[in-house]
Coordinates of C-alpha atoms in Angstrom, one line a residue:
M1 CA 0.3 -2.4 -70.7
E2 CA -0.2 0.0 -67.8
M3 CA -3.4 -1.9 -66.8
I4 CA -1.5 -5.2 -66.9
K5 CA 1.2 -3.6 -64.7
R6 CA -1.3 -2.4 -62.2
I7 CA -3.0 -5.8 -62.0
A8 CA 0.4 -7.4 -61.5
M9 CA 1.3 -5.0 -58.7
T10 CA -2.1 -5.7 -57.1
A11 CA -1.6 -9.4 -57.3
T12 CA 1.9 -9.1 -55.8
A13 CA 0.6 -7.0 -53.0
T14 CA -2.1 -9.6 -52.3
I15 CA 0.5 -12.3 -52.1
F16 CA 2.6 -10.2 -49.6
I17 CA -0.5 -9.4 -47.5
G18 CA -1.4 -13.1 -47.5
S19 CA 2.2 -14.0 -46.5
S20 CA 2.1 -11.4 -43.7
V21 CA -1.0 -12.9 -42.3
F22 CA 0.3 -16.4 -42.6
A23 CA 3.6 -15.4 -41.0
Q24 CA 1.7 -14.4 -37.8
S25 CA 2.0 -17.9 -36.5
L26 CA 1.5 -19.3 -33.0
A27 CA 5.2 -18.7 -32.4
D28 CA 4.7 -15.0 -33.2
A29 CA 1.8 -14.9 -30.8
K30 CA 3.8 -16.6 -28.0
K31 CA 6.6 -14.1 -28.6
A32 CA 4.1 -11.3 -28.2
I33 CA 2.9 -12.7 -24.9
D34 CA 6.4 -12.9 -23.6
A35 CA 7.0 -9.4 -24.7
E36 CA 3.8 -8.3 -22.8
Q37 CA 2.2 -7.2 -26.0
Y38 CA -1.1 -8.6 -25.0
Q39 CA -3.3 -6.7 -27.3
K40 CA -1.2 -7.7 -30.3
A41 CA -1.1 -11.3 -29.0
K42 CA -4.9 -11.4 -28.7
T43 CA -5.4 -10.0 -32.2
M44 CA -3.1 -12.7 -33.6
L45 CA -4.6 -15.5 -31.6
K46 CA -8.2 -14.5 -32.4
G47 CA -7.2 -14.7 -36.1
L48 CA -5.6 -18.1 -35.6
T49 CA -8.6 -19.5 -33.7
T50 CA -10.8 -18.3 -36.6
T51 CA -8.6 -19.9 -39.4
Q52 CA -7.8 -23.0 -37.3
P53 CA -10.9 -23.5 -35.2
N54 CA -9.9 -27.0 -34.2
S55 CA -6.6 -26.1 -32.7
A56 CA -6.7 -26.6 -28.9
E57 CA -3.3 -25.1 -28.6
N58 CA -4.3 -21.8 -30.1
Q59 CA -7.2 -21.6 -27.7
F60 CA -4.9 -22.2 -24.8
Y61 CA -2.6 -19.4 -25.6
L62 CA -5.6 -17.1 -26.2
G63 CA -6.9 -18.0 -22.8
W64 CA -3.4 -17.6 -21.3
T65 CA -3.3 -14.0 -22.7
Y66 CA -6.6 -13.3 -20.8
I67 CA -5.1 -14.9 -17.7
K68 CA -2.2 -12.4 -17.9
Q69 CA -4.7 -9.6 -18.0
E70 CA -6.8 -11.1 -15.2
Y71 CA -9.9 -11.7 -17.3
A72 CA -10.8 -15.0 -15.8
D73 CA -14.2 -15.4 -17.5
S74 CA -12.8 -14.7 -21.0
A75 CA -9.9 -17.1 -20.3
K76 CA -12.3 -19.9 -19.2
A77 CA -14.3 -19.5 -22.4
A78 CA -11.2 -20.0 -24.5
F79 CA -9.9 -23.0 -22.5
N80 CA -13.3 -24.7 -22.7
K81 CA -13.3 -24.2 -26.5
G82 CA -9.9 -25.8 -26.5
I83 CA -11.1 -28.8 -24.5
A84 CA -14.1 -29.2 -26.8
A85 CA -11.7 -29.3 -29.8
D86 CA -9.3 -31.8 -28.1
G87 CA -10.1 -33.1 -24.7
K88 CA -6.7 -34.7 -24.4
F89 CA -4.7 -31.5 -24.9
A90 CA -3.7 -31.0 -21.3
L91 CA -2.7 -27.3 -21.3
N92 CA -6.3 -26.1 -21.4
F93 CA -6.9 -27.9 -18.1
V94 CA -3.9 -26.0 -16.7
G95 CA -5.6 -22.9 -18.0
L96 CA -8.8 -23.7 -16.2
G97 CA -6.8 -24.2 -13.0
A98 CA -5.1 -20.8 -13.5
A99 CA -8.6 -19.2 -14.0
A100 CA -9.8 -20.9 -10.8
R101 CA -6.9 -19.4 -8.9
L102 CA -7.9 -15.9 -10.1
D103 CA -11.4 -16.7 -8.9
K104 CA -9.9 -17.8 -5.5
D105 CA -11.1 -21.4 -6.1
E106 CA -8.0 -23.3 -4.9
A107 CA -9.8 -26.7 -4.9
G108 CA -10.9 -26.1 -8.5
A109 CA -7.3 -25.1 -9.4
T110 CA -5.8 -28.3 -7.8
S111 CA -8.4 -30.5 -9.5
N112 CA -7.6 -29.1 -13.0
F113 CA -3.8 -29.2 -12.5
N114 CA -4.1 -32.8 -11.5
Q115 CA -6.2 -33.6 -14.5
A116 CA -3.7 -31.9 -16.8
L117 CA -0.7 -33.7 -15.3
S118 CA -2.5 -37.1 -15.5
L119 CA -3.2 -36.5 -19.2
S120 CA 0.4 -35.5 -20.1
P121 CA 2.8 -36.7 -17.5
K122 CA 5.8 -36.3 -19.8
D123 CA 5.0 -32.9 -21.3
T124 CA 7.4 -30.3 -19.7
K125 CA 5.1 -27.5 -20.9
V126 CA 2.3 -28.7 -18.7
Y127 CA 4.6 -28.6 -15.6
D128 CA 5.9 -25.2 -16.7
Y129 CA 2.4 -23.7 -16.9
V130 CA 1.2 -25.3 -13.7
G131 CA 4.2 -23.6 -12.1
R132 CA 3.4 -20.3 -13.7
S133 CA -0.2 -20.6 -12.5
Y134 CA 0.9 -21.0 -8.9
L135 CA 3.1 -17.9 -9.3
L136 CA 0.1 -15.7 -10.3
I137 CA -0.5 -13.0 -7.8
V138 CA -4.1 -12.9 -6.9
A139 CA -5.4 -9.7 -5.2
P140 CA -5.4 -8.6 -2.5
A141 CA -2.0 -10.3 -2.3
T142 CA 0.9 -8.3 -3.7
T143 CA 3.6 -11.1 -3.5
V144 CA 3.7 -14.8 -4.1
S145 CA 3.0 -16.6 -0.9
Q146 CA 5.4 -19.2 0.5
A147 CA 2.8 -22.0 0.0
N148 CA 2.2 -21.1 -3.6
A149 CA 5.9 -20.8 -4.3
E150 CA 6.6 -24.2 -2.8
S151 CA 3.8 -25.7 -4.9
A152 CA 5.3 -24.2 -8.0
I153 CA 8.8 -25.3 -7.1
A154 CA 7.6 -28.9 -6.4
V155 CA 5.8 -29.3 -9.7
L156 CA 8.7 -27.6 -11.7
E157 CA 11.2 -30.0 -10.1
K158 CA 9.1 -32.9 -11.3
G159 CA 8.9 -31.3 -14.7
K160 CA 12.7 -31.3 -15.0
T161 CA 12.8 -35.1 -14.9
A162 CA 9.4 -35.8 -16.5
N163 CA 11.0 -36.4 -20.0
P164 CA 14.7 -37.2 -20.0
K165 CA 14.9 -36.4 -23.7
V166 CA 13.7 -32.8 -23.3
K167 CA 15.5 -29.9 -21.6
D168 CA 13.0 -27.0 -21.5
A169 CA 14.7 -23.6 -21.0
E170 CA 11.4 -21.9 -20.2
L171 CA 10.7 -24.3 -17.4
Y172 CA 14.0 -23.5 -15.7
V173 CA 13.2 -19.7 -16.0
T174 CA 9.9 -20.3 -14.3
A175 CA 11.7 -22.3 -11.6
G176 CA 14.1 -19.5 -11.1
N177 CA 11.2 -17.0 -10.8
A178 CA 9.6 -19.2 -8.1
L179 CA 12.8 -19.3 -6.1
I180 CA 13.5 -15.6 -6.4
S181 CA 10.0 -14.9 -5.2
Q182 CA 11.2 -16.4 -1.9
L183 CA 14.5 -14.6 -2.0
K184 CA 16.5 -17.8 -2.8
S185 CA 18.9 -16.0 -5.1
N186 CA 21.6 -18.6 -5.4
D187 CA 19.2 -21.4 -6.4
A188 CA 17.4 -19.0 -8.8
Y189 CA 20.7 -18.1 -10.4
K190 CA 21.5 -21.8 -11.0
N191 CA 18.1 -22.2 -12.8
Y192 CA 18.6 -19.1 -15.0
S193 CA 22.1 -20.2 -15.9
E194 CA 20.8 -23.7 -16.8
A195 CA 18.1 -22.0 -19.0
L196 CA 20.8 -20.0 -20.8
A197 CA 22.9 -23.2 -21.2
I198 CA 19.9 -24.8 -22.9
D199 CA 19.0 -21.8 -25.0
P200 CA 21.6 -19.0 -25.1
K201 CA 19.1 -16.8 -26.9
S202 CA 16.4 -16.9 -24.2
V203 CA 15.6 -13.3 -23.7
T204 CA 13.4 -14.1 -20.7
A205 CA 16.4 -15.8 -19.0
H206 CA 18.7 -12.9 -19.7
V207 CA 16.2 -10.4 -18.3
A208 CA 15.5 -12.6 -15.3
E209 CA 19.3 -12.7 -14.5
G210 CA 19.4 -9.0 -14.9
V211 CA 16.6 -8.6 -12.3
L212 CA 18.6 -11.0 -10.0
W213 CA 21.7 -8.7 -10.3
R214 CA 19.5 -5.7 -9.6
Y215 CA 18.4 -7.2 -6.3
A216 CA 22.1 -7.6 -5.5
N217 CA 22.7 -4.0 -6.4
N218 CA 25.1 -5.1 -9.1
W219 CA 24.2 -2.4 -11.7
E220 CA 26.8 -3.3 -14.3
S221 CA 25.9 -7.0 -14.5
A222 CA 22.2 -6.2 -14.6
T223 CA 22.7 -3.8 -17.4
N224 CA 24.8 -6.3 -19.3
E225 CA 21.9 -8.8 -19.1
F226 CA 19.3 -6.4 -20.3
N227 CA 21.6 -5.4 -23.2
A228 CA 22.1 -9.1 -24.0
A229 CA 18.3 -9.6 -24.2
L230 CA 17.9 -6.5 -26.4
T231 CA 20.8 -7.6 -28.7
I232 CA 18.8 -10.8 -29.3
D233 CA 15.4 -9.0 -29.6
P234 CA 15.6 -5.2 -29.8
N235 CA 11.8 -5.1 -29.4
F236 CA 11.6 -7.1 -26.1
G237 CA 9.8 -4.5 -24.0
P238 CA 10.2 -6.2 -20.6
A239 CA 13.9 -5.7 -20.8
Y240 CA 13.4 -1.9 -20.9
R241 CA 10.9 -2.0 -18.1
E242 CA 13.2 -4.0 -15.8
W243 CA 16.1 -1.7 -16.8
A244 CA 13.9 1.3 -15.8
E245 CA 13.2 -0.2 -12.4
T246 CA 16.9 -0.9 -12.1
D247 CA 17.6 2.7 -12.8
L248 CA 15.2 3.8 -10.1
R249 CA 16.7 1.4 -7.6
Q250 CA 20.2 2.6 -8.3
A251 CA 18.9 6.2 -8.0
N252 CA 17.6 5.4 -4.5
K253 CA 20.9 3.8 -3.5
D254 CA 23.4 6.2 -4.9
I255 CA 22.7 9.9 -4.5
K256 CA 25.6 10.8 -6.8
V257 CA 23.9 9.3 -9.9
A258 CA 20.3 9.8 -8.7
S259 CA 19.3 12.6 -11.0
A260 CA 20.8 11.0 -14.1
K261 CA 19.3 7.5 -13.3
V262 CA 15.8 8.8 -12.7
K263 CA 15.8 10.5 -16.1
E264 CA 17.2 7.4 -17.7
G265 CA 14.6 5.3 -16.0
V266 CA 11.8 7.4 -17.4
E267 CA 13.2 7.1 -20.9
H268 CA 13.5 3.3 -20.6
Y269 CA 9.9 3.0 -19.3
R270 CA 8.7 5.1 -22.2
K271 CA 10.6 2.8 -24.5
Y272 CA 8.9 -0.1 -22.9
L273 CA 5.5 1.5 -23.4
S274 CA 6.2 2.2 -27.1
L275 CA 7.0 -1.5 -27.6
T276 CA 3.8 -2.6 -26.0
D277 CA 1.6 -0.7 -28.5
M278 CA 0.2 1.7 -25.9
S279 CA -2.8 -0.6 -25.4
I280 CA -5.1 -0.1 -22.5
E281 CA -3.4 -3.0 -20.8
S282 CA 0.1 -1.6 -21.3
Q283 CA -1.0 1.8 -20.1
L284 CA -2.5 0.2 -17.0
R285 CA 0.9 -1.3 -16.3
Y286 CA 2.2 2.2 -16.7
A287 CA -0.4 3.3 -14.1
D288 CA 1.0 0.5 -11.8
F289 CA 4.5 2.0 -12.3
L290 CA 3.3 5.6 -11.6
Y291 CA 1.4 4.5 -8.5
N292 CA 4.4 2.7 -7.1
A293 CA 6.6 5.6 -7.9
G294 CA 4.2 8.0 -6.2
E295 CA 3.7 10.0 -9.4
F296 CA 0.1 10.8 -8.6
K297 CA -0.3 13.9 -10.7
T298 CA 0.7 12.1 -13.9
L299 CA -1.3 9.0 -12.8
Q300 CA -4.5 11.0 -12.5
E301 CA -3.8 12.6 -16.0
V302 CA -3.2 9.2 -17.6
T303 CA -6.1 7.4 -15.9
A304 CA -8.5 10.3 -16.6
Q305 CA -7.6 10.0 -20.3
L306 CA -7.9 6.2 -20.2
A307 CA -11.4 6.5 -18.6
K308 CA -12.6 8.3 -21.8
S309 CA -12.0 5.1 -23.8
A310 CA -15.1 2.9 -24.4
A311 CA -12.8 -0.1 -24.1
S312 CA -11.4 1.0 -20.8
N313 CA -10.7 -1.5 -18.0
L314 CA -12.5 -0.8 -14.8
R315 CA -9.2 -0.8 -12.9
V316 CA -8.6 2.6 -14.5
Y317 CA -11.2 4.0 -12.1
R318 CA -9.4 2.5 -9.1
Y319 CA -6.2 4.3 -9.9
L320 CA -8.1 7.4 -10.8
G321 CA -9.7 7.4 -7.4
Y322 CA -6.4 6.6 -5.6
S323 CA -4.5 9.4 -7.4
A324 CA -7.4 11.9 -7.0
L325 CA -7.1 11.3 -3.2
E326 CA -3.4 12.2 -3.2
N327 CA -4.1 15.2 -5.4
K328 CA -6.9 16.4 -3.1
D329 CA -9.4 16.2 -6.0
Y330 CA -11.9 14.6 -3.7
D331 CA -15.1 14.8 -5.8
A332 CA -13.4 13.1 -8.8
G333 CA -12.0 10.4 -6.5
I334 CA -15.3 9.6 -4.9
T335 CA -17.0 9.4 -8.3
A336 CA -14.2 7.1 -9.7
L337 CA -14.1 4.7 -6.7
N338 CA -17.9 4.5 -6.5
K339 CA -18.0 3.5 -10.1
F340 CA -15.2 0.9 -9.6
I341 CA -16.8 -0.6 -6.5
G342 CA -20.3 -0.6 -8.0
E343 CA -19.3 -2.3 -11.2
A344 CA -16.2 -4.4 -10.6
G345 CA -17.9 -7.3 -8.7
E346 CA -17.2 -8.6 -5.2
K347 CA -14.2 -10.6 -6.2
R348 CA -12.3 -7.7 -7.6
V349 CA -13.0 -5.1 -4.9
L350 CA -10.1 -4.8 -2.4
A351 CA -10.1 -3.5 1.1
T352 CA -7.9 -0.7 -0.1
D353 CA -10.7 0.5 -2.4
Y354 CA -13.0 1.0 0.6
L355 CA -10.1 2.5 2.6
N356 CA -9.4 5.2 0.0
L357 CA -13.1 5.8 -0.6
G358 CA -13.5 6.4 3.2
R359 CA -10.5 8.8 3.2
L360 CA -12.0 10.7 0.3
K361 CA -15.3 11.1 2.0
L362 CA -13.9 12.1 5.3
A363 CA -11.8 14.7 3.5
K364 CA -15.2 16.1 2.3
S365 CA -16.6 15.9 5.9
D366 CA -18.9 13.1 4.8
S367 CA -19.3 10.9 7.9
T368 CA -20.3 7.9 5.8
G369 CA -16.6 7.5 5.1
I370 CA -16.3 5.9 8.5
N371 CA -18.5 3.0 7.3
D372 CA -16.2 2.6 4.3
L373 CA -13.1 2.5 6.6
K374 CA -14.8 -0.2 8.7
K375 CA -15.7 -2.2 5.6
A376 CA -12.0 -2.1 4.7
Y377 CA -11.2 -3.6 8.1
A378 CA -13.9 -6.2 7.8
M379 CA -12.3 -7.3 4.5
D380 CA -8.8 -7.2 5.8
T381 CA -8.2 -7.3 9.5
T382 CA -4.6 -6.3 9.1
K383 CA -5.9 -2.8 8.4
A384 CA -6.7 -2.0 12.0
D385 CA -5.0 1.3 11.4
V386 CA -8.3 2.5 10.0
F387 CA -9.5 3.1 13.6
L388 CA -6.6 5.5 14.0
E389 CA -7.9 7.4 11.1
I390 CA -11.4 7.4 12.5
A391 CA -10.0 8.6 15.8
K392 CA -8.1 11.4 14.3
D393 CA -11.0 12.5 12.2
A394 CA -13.3 12.5 15.2
Y395 CA -10.8 14.5 17.3
G396 CA -10.4 17.1 14.5
K397 CA -14.2 17.5 14.5
K398 CA -14.2 17.8 18.4
K399 CA -16.1 14.6 18.8
Y400 CA -13.8 13.7 21.6
A401 CA -15.6 10.8 23.1
D402 CA -15.9 9.1 19.7
A403 CA -12.2 9.7 19.2
G404 CA -11.3 8.1 22.5
N405 CA -13.5 5.1 21.7
A406 CA -12.0 4.7 18.2
Y407 CA -8.5 4.7 19.7
Q408 CA -9.6 1.9 22.0
E409 CA -10.9 -0.1 19.0
Y410 CA -7.5 0.4 17.4
F411 CA -5.6 -0.8 20.5
D412 CA -8.0 -3.8 20.9
K413 CA -7.9 -4.9 17.3
S414 CA -4.2 -4.2 16.4
K415 CA -2.8 -5.4 19.8
K416 CA -0.5 -2.5 19.6
G417 CA -0.3 1.3 20.2
T418 CA 2.4 3.7 20.8
L419 CA 2.5 5.8 24.0
Q420 CA 1.9 8.9 21.7
E421 CA -1.3 7.2 20.5
R422 CA -2.3 6.4 24.1
F423 CA -1.7 10.0 25.1
A424 CA -3.9 11.1 22.2
Q425 CA -6.7 8.8 23.5
A426 CA -6.2 10.2 27.0
L427 CA -6.6 13.8 25.7
S428 CA -9.7 12.8 23.8
Y429 CA -11.4 11.5 26.9
F430 CA -10.2 14.5 28.9
F431 CA -11.6 17.0 26.5
A432 CA -14.8 15.0 26.2
F433 CA -15.6 15.9 29.9
D434 CA -17.4 19.3 30.2
S435 CA -16.8 20.6 33.7
N436 CA -19.3 23.4 33.1
N437 CA -22.1 20.9 32.5
P438 CA -23.7 19.5 35.6
K439 CA -24.8 16.5 33.7
A440 CA -21.3 15.8 32.2
D441 CA -20.4 12.2 31.8
S442 CA -17.8 11.6 34.5
A443 CA -17.1 8.2 33.1
V444 CA -15.0 9.8 30.4
L445 CA -12.9 11.5 33.0
V446 CA -12.2 8.1 34.6
K447 CA -11.2 6.7 31.2
A448 CA -8.9 9.7 30.7
D449 CA -7.3 9.1 34.1
S450 CA -6.8 5.4 33.3
A451 CA -5.2 6.2 30.0
F452 CA -2.8 8.7 31.5
S453 CA -2.0 6.2 34.3
Y454 CA -1.2 3.6 31.6
I455 CA 1.4 5.9 30.1
E456 CA 2.8 6.6 33.6
R457 CA 3.4 2.9 34.1
K458 CA 4.8 2.1 30.7
A459 CA 7.0 5.1 30.0
T460 CA 10.7 4.4 30.5
T461 CA 11.2 8.0 31.6
P462 CA 8.5 10.2 33.3
V463 CA 6.4 12.3 31.0
A464 CA 5.7 15.8 32.4
A465 CA 2.4 16.3 30.4
V466 CA 1.0 13.1 32.0
Y467 CA 1.4 14.5 35.5
Q468 CA 0.1 17.9 34.3
Y469 CA -3.2 16.3 33.1
K470 CA -3.4 13.9 36.0
G471 CA -3.2 17.1 38.1
Y472 CA -6.1 18.6 36.1
I473 CA -8.2 15.5 36.6
A474 CA -7.4 15.2 40.3
D475 CA -8.4 18.8 40.8
L476 CA -11.7 18.2 39.0
K477 CA -12.4 15.3 41.4
D478 CA -11.7 17.6 44.3
A479 CA -15.3 18.6 44.1
D480 CA -15.9 20.4 47.4
R481 CA -14.2 23.7 46.8
N482 CA -14.9 24.7 50.4
N483 CA -13.0 21.7 51.7
I484 CA -10.2 21.2 49.1
K485 CA -8.1 18.1 49.9
G486 CA -5.3 18.9 47.5
L487 CA -5.6 15.7 45.4
A488 CA -3.7 17.3 42.6
K489 CA -0.7 18.4 44.6
P490 CA 1.6 15.4 44.1
Y491 CA 1.0 15.5 40.3
Y492 CA 1.7 19.3 40.0
E493 CA 4.8 18.9 42.2
K494 CA 6.0 16.2 39.8
Y495 CA 5.2 18.3 36.8
I496 CA 7.1 21.3 38.2
T497 CA 10.1 19.1 38.9
L498 CA 10.2 17.6 35.5
T499 CA 9.5 20.7 33.5
S500 CA 11.7 23.2 35.3
A501 CA 14.6 20.8 34.8
K502 CA 14.5 21.3 31.0
P503 CA 17.5 23.1 29.7
T504 CA 15.3 25.4 27.6
L505 CA 11.7 26.3 28.3
S506 CA 9.1 27.1 25.6
D507 CA 6.6 29.8 26.1
A508 CA 3.9 27.1 26.7
D509 CA 6.1 25.5 29.3
K510 CA 6.4 28.8 31.2
R511 CA 2.6 29.3 31.1
Y512 CA 1.9 25.8 32.3
L513 CA 4.5 26.1 35.1
A514 CA 2.9 29.3 36.2
A515 CA -0.5 27.6 36.3
A516 CA 0.9 24.8 38.4
Y517 CA 2.5 27.2 40.9
V518 CA -0.9 29.1 41.1
Y519 CA -2.6 25.8 42.1
M520 CA 0.1 25.3 44.8
A521 CA -0.3 28.9 45.9
N522 CA -4.1 28.5 46.3
L523 CA -3.5 25.4 48.3
Y524 CA -1.1 27.1 50.6
E525 CA -3.3 30.2 51.0
Y526 CA -6.7 28.6 51.5
K527 CA -6.0 25.1 52.8
D528 CA -2.7 25.4 54.7
K529 CA -3.1 29.1 55.6
D530 CA 0.7 29.5 55.0
E531 CA 1.4 33.1 53.8
A532 CA 5.1 32.5 53.3
K533 CA 4.6 29.5 51.0
T534 CA 1.8 31.3 49.3
L535 CA 4.1 34.3 48.4
E536 CA 6.9 31.9 47.4
A537 CA 4.6 30.0 45.0
Y538 CA 3.1 33.2 43.5
T539 CA 6.5 34.6 43.1
K540 CA 7.6 31.6 41.1
A541 CA 4.4 31.8 39.0
K542 CA 5.2 35.5 38.3
E543 CA 8.7 34.6 37.2
Y544 CA 7.3 32.3 34.5
D545 CA 4.2 34.2 33.5
P546 CA 3.8 37.7 34.8
A547 CA 0.6 38.1 32.9
N548 CA -1.2 35.2 34.6
K549 CA -4.5 36.6 35.8
S550 CA -4.3 34.9 39.2
V551 CA -0.7 36.2 39.7
V552 CA -1.7 39.7 38.7
A553 CA -4.7 39.6 41.1
Y554 CA -2.6 38.3 44.0
F555 CA 0.1 40.9 43.8
A556 CA -2.6 43.6 43.3
R557 CA -4.0 42.5 46.7
K558 CA -0.6 42.5 48.2
T559 CA 0.3 46.0 47.1
A560 CA -3.1 47.6 47.7
P561 CA -3.2 50.0 50.6
A562 CA -4.7 48.5 53.7
K563 CA -8.3 49.6 54.4
T564 CA -8.6 51.7 57.6
T565 CA -11.7 51.8 59.8
K566 CA -13.1 55.0 61.0

C-alpha cells in the first residue's frame, strides 16, 4: 500500500512538473522580457525553441532578448533561425534590422525594416518593434538622437492606422517613449493615456506615466503610477527601479527629504535587483546605476566580484577600470581596461575607455597614457579636453614647453579656452625659458609674451599678474645690462597700480610689490641717476618686504659710514 502511495505521489509530482514547464509559455517569456528578467526569459525561450523548433515567433523573442543585452551576434543567429523556419514571419527581419543598428550598419537596418513592413503591412507588432529598434541607444551615444526618434515616431504613427481593427497598447507606449526622448511631454502623455485606455492593466504604460510625472517633479503622481503597476504585477521590477530613480531625483530637489529619499531609493533598487534574479545582466544594470550615482567604492566591489564569474560580461571590466580610477587603485584599473579593450572588439570600445586608461597610466607616471588620451580624441573629437589633461600632466612634471604646446592644441581643436587656461599656457612657456642657459630657446619667451598679451586684450578688467609677467619678460629682453632701456618699466608701474589698490594684500602680493619697486629703484639709480626717486622706491619696497635682499643691501649701503681717505 505504501509503495502504491509513493508511486502515486511520484506520478502526481511528474504531472505538476510537466504542467509547470508547459505553463512557461511565450506569454510568460514576453512578460519576463518586459520585467527585464533577461536570464529568465532566455531560459524559457531556449526551452521553447527546443520543444517548438519550427516557431519563428519563439526565435524572434529569443533574439530580441539578446538585442536588449546588446549581444548582436547571438541575436542574429536566432533571427536567422526564425527566418529559416518561416520566411514570411516579418518580426525576424525587424530583429535583423535592430542587430544591424547595434553594429552601426544603418543601411542594413533600413533594408531589413523595409522588408519586414512589406511582408506584414497590417501587423501593428511589426511597426511597434521597428519603432523600438530606432529607440535603441547605440554606444557611444547616451541618448536617442533626434533623427532616430523622428524615424521611430513616423513608423509608429503609421502603425496606429495600419489595421483599423486593432488597437495595440504596446505600440502607443513605444510612441510615448519616442516622444519623451525628445522632451515632448504632452504628446507622450496622450500616448500613454491612450495605451491605458486600450489596456488598463498595462504595467509598462503605468510605469511610463510615472516616469513622465518624475520629469515634472510631481512625486505624488509618479508614486501613484508605480504603485498602480505593482498592484497589477507585484513582481514587475522596472517599477521599483524607476521608483528608486524618482526617489533620488526628489532627494536632489528637496533637501528636507533628501536623507529619507536616498535610503528609500536604495531599498527600491535592491528590490528591483531581487526581482531580476541577480543575473549578470541585472547586476550590470546595477553597475550602471552605481556609476551614474558616483558610488565608485561599491561599484568596484560589485564588478570585482562579477569578474570572478566565468560567465561574466566583458563590460564588467570597463566598470572595474572606471571605478578603480576613481578609487585610486591604478594598477587594478589598468589591468581591467587593458583586458576590456583587448578583448571587446573595435565596435564595443568607446573613446571613454581610452580616456580613462590614459588617466590611469598618467596617475602612475606612465607617459604612454598620453597616447591613450590622444586615441580617445581621435575616436571622439568632442573630447578635446584631453589636451587640457595632457597639458596639466606635463606642467606637473615640469615639462613646460610640452605643457604650453598641449594647451595650444586644446585651443585649436576645441575652439575655446578660458582666460585662466590661457594664463596657464603663458606661464608654461615662461617657465620653459631658462635665463641661465645661453642656448635657451628664446622662441618660448616670445610665445609666453604673446599669450600674456592675448589675456591683456581680452580681459574685461586689467589682470595684475599679466603685467607682472610681461614685466619679467621685458626685463629679460633688456639684454644689455650696461645699457638698460627700462623696457619693463610700464608693466611694473601698471602692476604696482593694480596690486596696491587691493583692499587686502596677501603676503605674496607684498613680496611681488617689493620686487617691482626694487626694479624701479634700480632703474632710477643706474639709468636715471636720480637718488631721490631711488630712495623713494626702496622705501616703498621696504614697506612691503623688509627682508628683500636688495632692500637690505641698499639700506646697508645708505647707513654704512663713509670711507675716509688718508
